[in-house]
Short mmCIF file of C-alpha atoms and ligand atoms in Angstrom, two decimals:
data_model
loop_
_atom_site.label_atom_id
_atom_site.label_comp_id
_atom_site.label_asym_id
_atom_site.label_seq_id
_atom_site.Cartn_x
_atom_site.Cartn_y
_atom_site.Cartn_z
CA MET A 1 0.00 0.00 0.00
CA ASP A 2 1.12 3.55 -0.72
CA PHE A 3 2.71 4.84 2.50
CA LEU A 4 0.67 8.01 2.90
CA LYS A 5 -2.50 6.08 2.15
CA LEU A 6 -1.61 3.59 4.87
CA VAL A 7 -0.90 6.35 7.39
CA LYS A 8 -4.12 8.16 6.56
CA SER A 9 -6.21 5.01 6.81
CA ARG A 10 -5.16 4.36 10.42
CA ARG A 11 -7.50 5.36 13.23
CA SER A 12 -7.59 4.35 16.86
CA CYS A 13 -9.78 1.26 16.93
CA ARG A 14 -12.06 0.90 19.96
CA ASN A 15 -14.30 -1.90 18.68
CA TYR A 16 -12.92 -5.35 18.08
CA GLN A 17 -14.13 -8.67 16.74
CA SER A 18 -13.48 -11.62 19.04
CA ARG A 19 -11.69 -13.36 16.14
CA PRO A 20 -8.18 -14.33 17.26
CA VAL A 21 -5.15 -12.77 15.59
CA GLU A 22 -2.68 -15.18 14.03
CA ARG A 23 0.72 -15.29 15.73
CA GLU A 24 2.58 -14.90 12.39
CA ILE A 25 0.78 -11.62 11.74
CA ILE A 26 1.72 -10.29 15.17
CA GLU A 27 5.29 -11.42 14.55
CA ARG A 28 5.40 -9.31 11.39
CA CYS A 29 4.22 -6.28 13.39
CA LEU A 30 6.89 -7.00 15.99
CA GLU A 31 9.43 -7.21 13.17
CA ALA A 32 8.39 -3.74 12.02
CA ALA A 33 8.91 -2.49 15.58
CA ARG A 34 12.25 -4.26 15.87
CA MET A 35 13.59 -2.44 12.82
CA SER A 36 12.95 0.99 14.37
CA PRO A 37 15.75 3.49 14.75
CA SER A 38 16.85 4.49 18.25
CA ALA A 39 19.37 6.82 19.88
CA CYS A 40 22.80 5.12 19.69
CA ASN A 41 20.90 2.06 18.46
CA SER A 42 19.94 1.37 22.09
CA GLN A 43 16.72 -0.46 21.11
CA PRO A 44 15.25 0.26 24.56
CA TRP A 45 12.00 -1.63 24.10
CA TYR A 46 10.44 -4.93 25.01
CA PHE A 47 7.02 -6.12 23.90
CA ILE A 48 4.94 -8.64 25.81
CA VAL A 49 2.19 -9.98 23.57
CA VAL A 50 -0.69 -11.15 25.72
CA LYS A 51 -3.07 -13.27 23.66
CA GLU A 52 -3.77 -16.29 25.86
CA LYS A 53 -7.42 -15.61 26.69
CA ALA A 54 -7.47 -16.20 30.45
CA LEU A 55 -4.34 -14.11 30.99
CA LYS A 56 -5.47 -11.40 28.58
CA ASP A 57 -8.87 -11.16 30.27
CA ASP A 58 -7.28 -10.97 33.72
CA LEU A 59 -4.85 -8.30 32.54
CA ALA A 60 -7.56 -6.23 30.87
CA ARG A 61 -9.91 -6.47 33.84
CA LYS A 62 -7.26 -5.25 36.25
CA ALA A 63 -5.60 -2.69 33.98
CA PHE A 64 -8.76 -0.95 32.86
CA SER A 65 -10.99 -0.69 35.91
CA GLY A 66 -11.66 2.02 38.48
CA ILE A 67 -10.19 5.33 37.39
CA HIS A 68 -8.89 3.63 34.24
CA LYS A 69 -12.35 2.56 33.16
CA MET A 70 -12.39 4.89 30.16
CA ASN A 71 -10.29 2.24 28.44
CA ALA A 72 -12.65 -0.62 29.28
CA PHE A 73 -13.26 -1.06 25.53
CA ALA A 74 -9.82 -2.66 25.38
CA LYS A 75 -11.20 -5.68 27.27
CA ASP A 76 -12.76 -6.82 23.99
CA ALA A 77 -9.48 -6.73 22.08
CA PRO A 78 -8.18 -10.28 21.58
CA VAL A 79 -4.59 -9.12 22.02
CA LEU A 80 -2.91 -6.63 24.33
CA VAL A 81 0.67 -5.70 23.60
CA VAL A 82 2.47 -4.38 26.64
CA ALA A 83 5.36 -2.08 25.76
CA VAL A 84 8.10 -1.91 28.37
CA SER A 85 10.87 0.65 28.09
CA ASP A 86 14.48 -0.13 28.83
CA LYS A 87 17.29 2.33 29.54
CA SER A 88 19.16 3.89 26.63
CA LYS A 89 22.82 3.06 26.15
CA TYR A 90 24.96 5.14 28.52
CA VAL A 91 26.08 7.67 25.90
CA ALA A 92 22.50 8.22 24.71
CA HIS A 93 21.34 8.52 28.30
CA LEU A 94 24.03 11.12 29.13
CA GLY A 95 23.35 13.02 25.91
CA GLY A 96 19.66 12.96 26.74
CA GLN A 97 20.30 14.35 30.21
CA ALA A 98 22.43 17.15 28.75
CA ARG A 99 19.65 17.91 26.27
CA GLY A 100 16.78 17.45 28.71
CA THR A 101 15.32 14.73 26.49
CA GLN A 102 14.44 11.14 27.29
CA TYR A 103 15.60 9.40 24.16
CA ASN A 104 14.44 6.02 25.37
CA LEU A 105 10.83 7.22 25.39
CA ILE A 106 11.18 8.72 21.91
CA ASP A 107 12.61 5.39 20.78
CA LEU A 108 9.81 3.40 22.38
CA GLY A 109 7.26 5.67 20.71
CA ILE A 110 8.82 5.09 17.30
CA ALA A 111 8.81 1.33 17.82
CA CYS A 112 5.18 1.36 18.96
CA GLN A 113 4.11 3.38 15.94
CA GLN A 114 6.00 1.07 13.58
CA PHE A 115 4.16 -1.82 15.22
CA ILE A 116 0.86 -0.01 14.78
CA LEU A 117 1.47 0.83 11.12
CA GLY A 118 2.50 -2.77 10.57
CA ALA A 119 -0.80 -3.81 12.12
CA GLN A 120 -2.67 -1.40 9.86
CA ALA A 121 -0.98 -2.88 6.81
CA GLU A 122 -2.16 -6.32 7.98
CA GLY A 123 -5.79 -5.15 8.21
CA LEU A 124 -5.75 -5.03 12.00
CA GLY A 125 -7.10 -2.31 14.24
CA SER A 126 -5.13 -0.98 17.18
CA CYS A 127 -5.18 1.70 19.83
CA TRP A 128 -2.47 3.30 21.92
CA LEU A 129 -3.37 3.07 25.60
CA GLY A 130 -1.45 5.30 27.96
CA TRP A 131 -4.00 5.28 30.77
CA PHE A 132 -4.01 2.05 32.77
CA ASN A 133 -3.19 0.66 36.20
CA GLU A 134 0.52 0.03 35.80
CA ARG A 135 0.95 -1.58 39.19
CA ALA A 136 -1.76 -4.13 38.37
CA VAL A 137 -0.22 -4.81 34.94
CA LYS A 138 3.15 -5.52 36.51
CA LYS A 139 1.55 -7.80 39.09
CA VAL A 140 -0.41 -9.82 36.52
CA LEU A 141 2.63 -10.19 34.26
CA LYS A 142 5.01 -10.77 37.19
CA LEU A 143 7.31 -7.95 36.12
CA LYS A 144 9.95 -6.50 38.44
CA ARG A 145 8.88 -3.31 40.21
CA THR A 146 11.79 -1.46 38.57
CA LYS A 147 10.36 -2.11 35.08
CA LYS A 148 8.42 0.70 33.43
CA VAL A 149 5.34 -0.16 31.42
CA ASN A 150 4.77 2.90 29.26
CA ILE A 151 2.13 1.89 26.79
CA ILE A 152 -0.32 -0.88 26.02
CA ILE A 153 -1.49 -1.42 22.46
CA SER A 154 -4.85 -3.06 21.98
CA LEU A 155 -4.97 -5.15 18.83
CA GLY A 156 -7.54 -7.08 16.85
CA TYR A 157 -9.69 -7.22 13.78
CA PRO A 158 -11.88 -4.11 13.76
CA LYS A 159 -15.64 -4.56 14.05
CA LYS A 160 -16.30 -1.99 11.41
CA GLU A 161 -14.22 0.16 9.15
CA LEU A 162 -13.14 3.33 10.89
CA LEU A 163 -14.07 6.15 8.63
CA LEU A 164 -14.39 8.98 11.12
CA PRO A 165 -13.00 12.19 9.65
CA VAL A 166 -9.56 12.71 11.03
CA LYS A 167 -9.04 15.84 13.12
CA ARG A 168 -5.63 17.31 12.62
CA LYS A 169 -4.14 20.79 12.70
CA PRO A 170 -3.47 22.08 9.19
CA LEU A 171 0.02 21.64 7.80
CA THR A 172 0.60 25.40 7.96
CA LYS A 173 0.05 25.30 11.75
CA VAL A 174 2.46 22.46 12.40
CA SER A 175 5.23 23.11 9.90
CA GLU A 176 7.10 25.75 7.98
CA PHE A 177 9.75 25.97 5.33
CA ARG A 178 12.67 28.37 5.81
C1 FMN B 1 0.84 8.22 23.85
C2 FMN B 1 -0.63 7.99 23.53
C3 FMN B 1 -1.48 7.61 24.53
C4 FMN B 1 -2.84 7.36 24.24
N1 FMN B 1 -3.65 6.89 25.22
C5 FMN B 1 -4.93 6.57 24.93
C6 FMN B 1 -5.77 5.98 25.91
O1 FMN B 1 -5.38 5.76 27.06
N2 FMN B 1 -7.04 5.67 25.54
C7 FMN B 1 -7.53 5.89 24.28
O2 FMN B 1 -8.69 5.56 24.02
N3 FMN B 1 -6.74 6.45 23.33
C8 FMN B 1 -5.46 6.78 23.61
N4 FMN B 1 -4.65 7.30 22.64
C9 FMN B 1 -5.19 7.49 21.27
C10 FMN B 1 -5.44 8.96 20.95
O3 FMN B 1 -6.57 9.42 21.65
C11 FMN B 1 -5.64 9.09 19.42
O4 FMN B 1 -4.49 8.65 18.77
C12 FMN B 1 -5.93 10.53 18.99
O5 FMN B 1 -7.12 11.00 19.54
C13 FMN B 1 -6.03 10.65 17.46
O6 FMN B 1 -7.01 9.78 16.94
P1 FMN B 1 -6.65 8.63 15.89
O7 FMN B 1 -5.63 7.70 16.56
O8 FMN B 1 -7.93 7.91 15.61
O9 FMN B 1 -6.05 9.27 14.69
C14 FMN B 1 -3.32 7.56 22.92
C15 FMN B 1 -2.44 7.96 21.92
C16 FMN B 1 -1.11 8.15 22.20
C17 FMN B 1 -0.17 8.53 21.08
#
């Protein structure tokens, strides 16, 4: 698919079919994420694909309840991809401190978006989820307390095509040529 067409066809998907997603398809999305650039090639990301139903249901129930209920729609997604950030390589970390920038989070964001565009190319729907009970997620997945879960991506076949008009600032507001 033409790249711009692919990018423009993506929307956050908040309605999923229960149909399972094939492992090979998810692996291709992970491959797209793996190929992402990162500061000093640190590759500070780790993806936990939760697709086993009992575990996924338990994770979703605990991650998206209480004050995180606005994301309860994600309970219906057959797959939740938990994105864990790692530290950048030392040089990138020091450079980031000098610059006041957390390169590892930029890197994780790139990898997540490559995953998401990969998913779009495969006909899957996805949604970035930044609002969830991180403590509960770490408990369910038995992650060390020192680990940082930054993002969850819900993934699945969309229930219907997402054709909502996309709201974006005009190009003239977000860019300029000099
Ligand atoms: C870092 C990040 C965190 C987000 N967190 C959530 C979230 O917790 N729940 C949700 O429904 N959407 C979340 N979104 C999706 C945005 O709301 C969505 O991308 C934005 O409104 C633009 O809509 P579109 O993705 O359909 O183009 C998040 C997006 C990003 C990039």
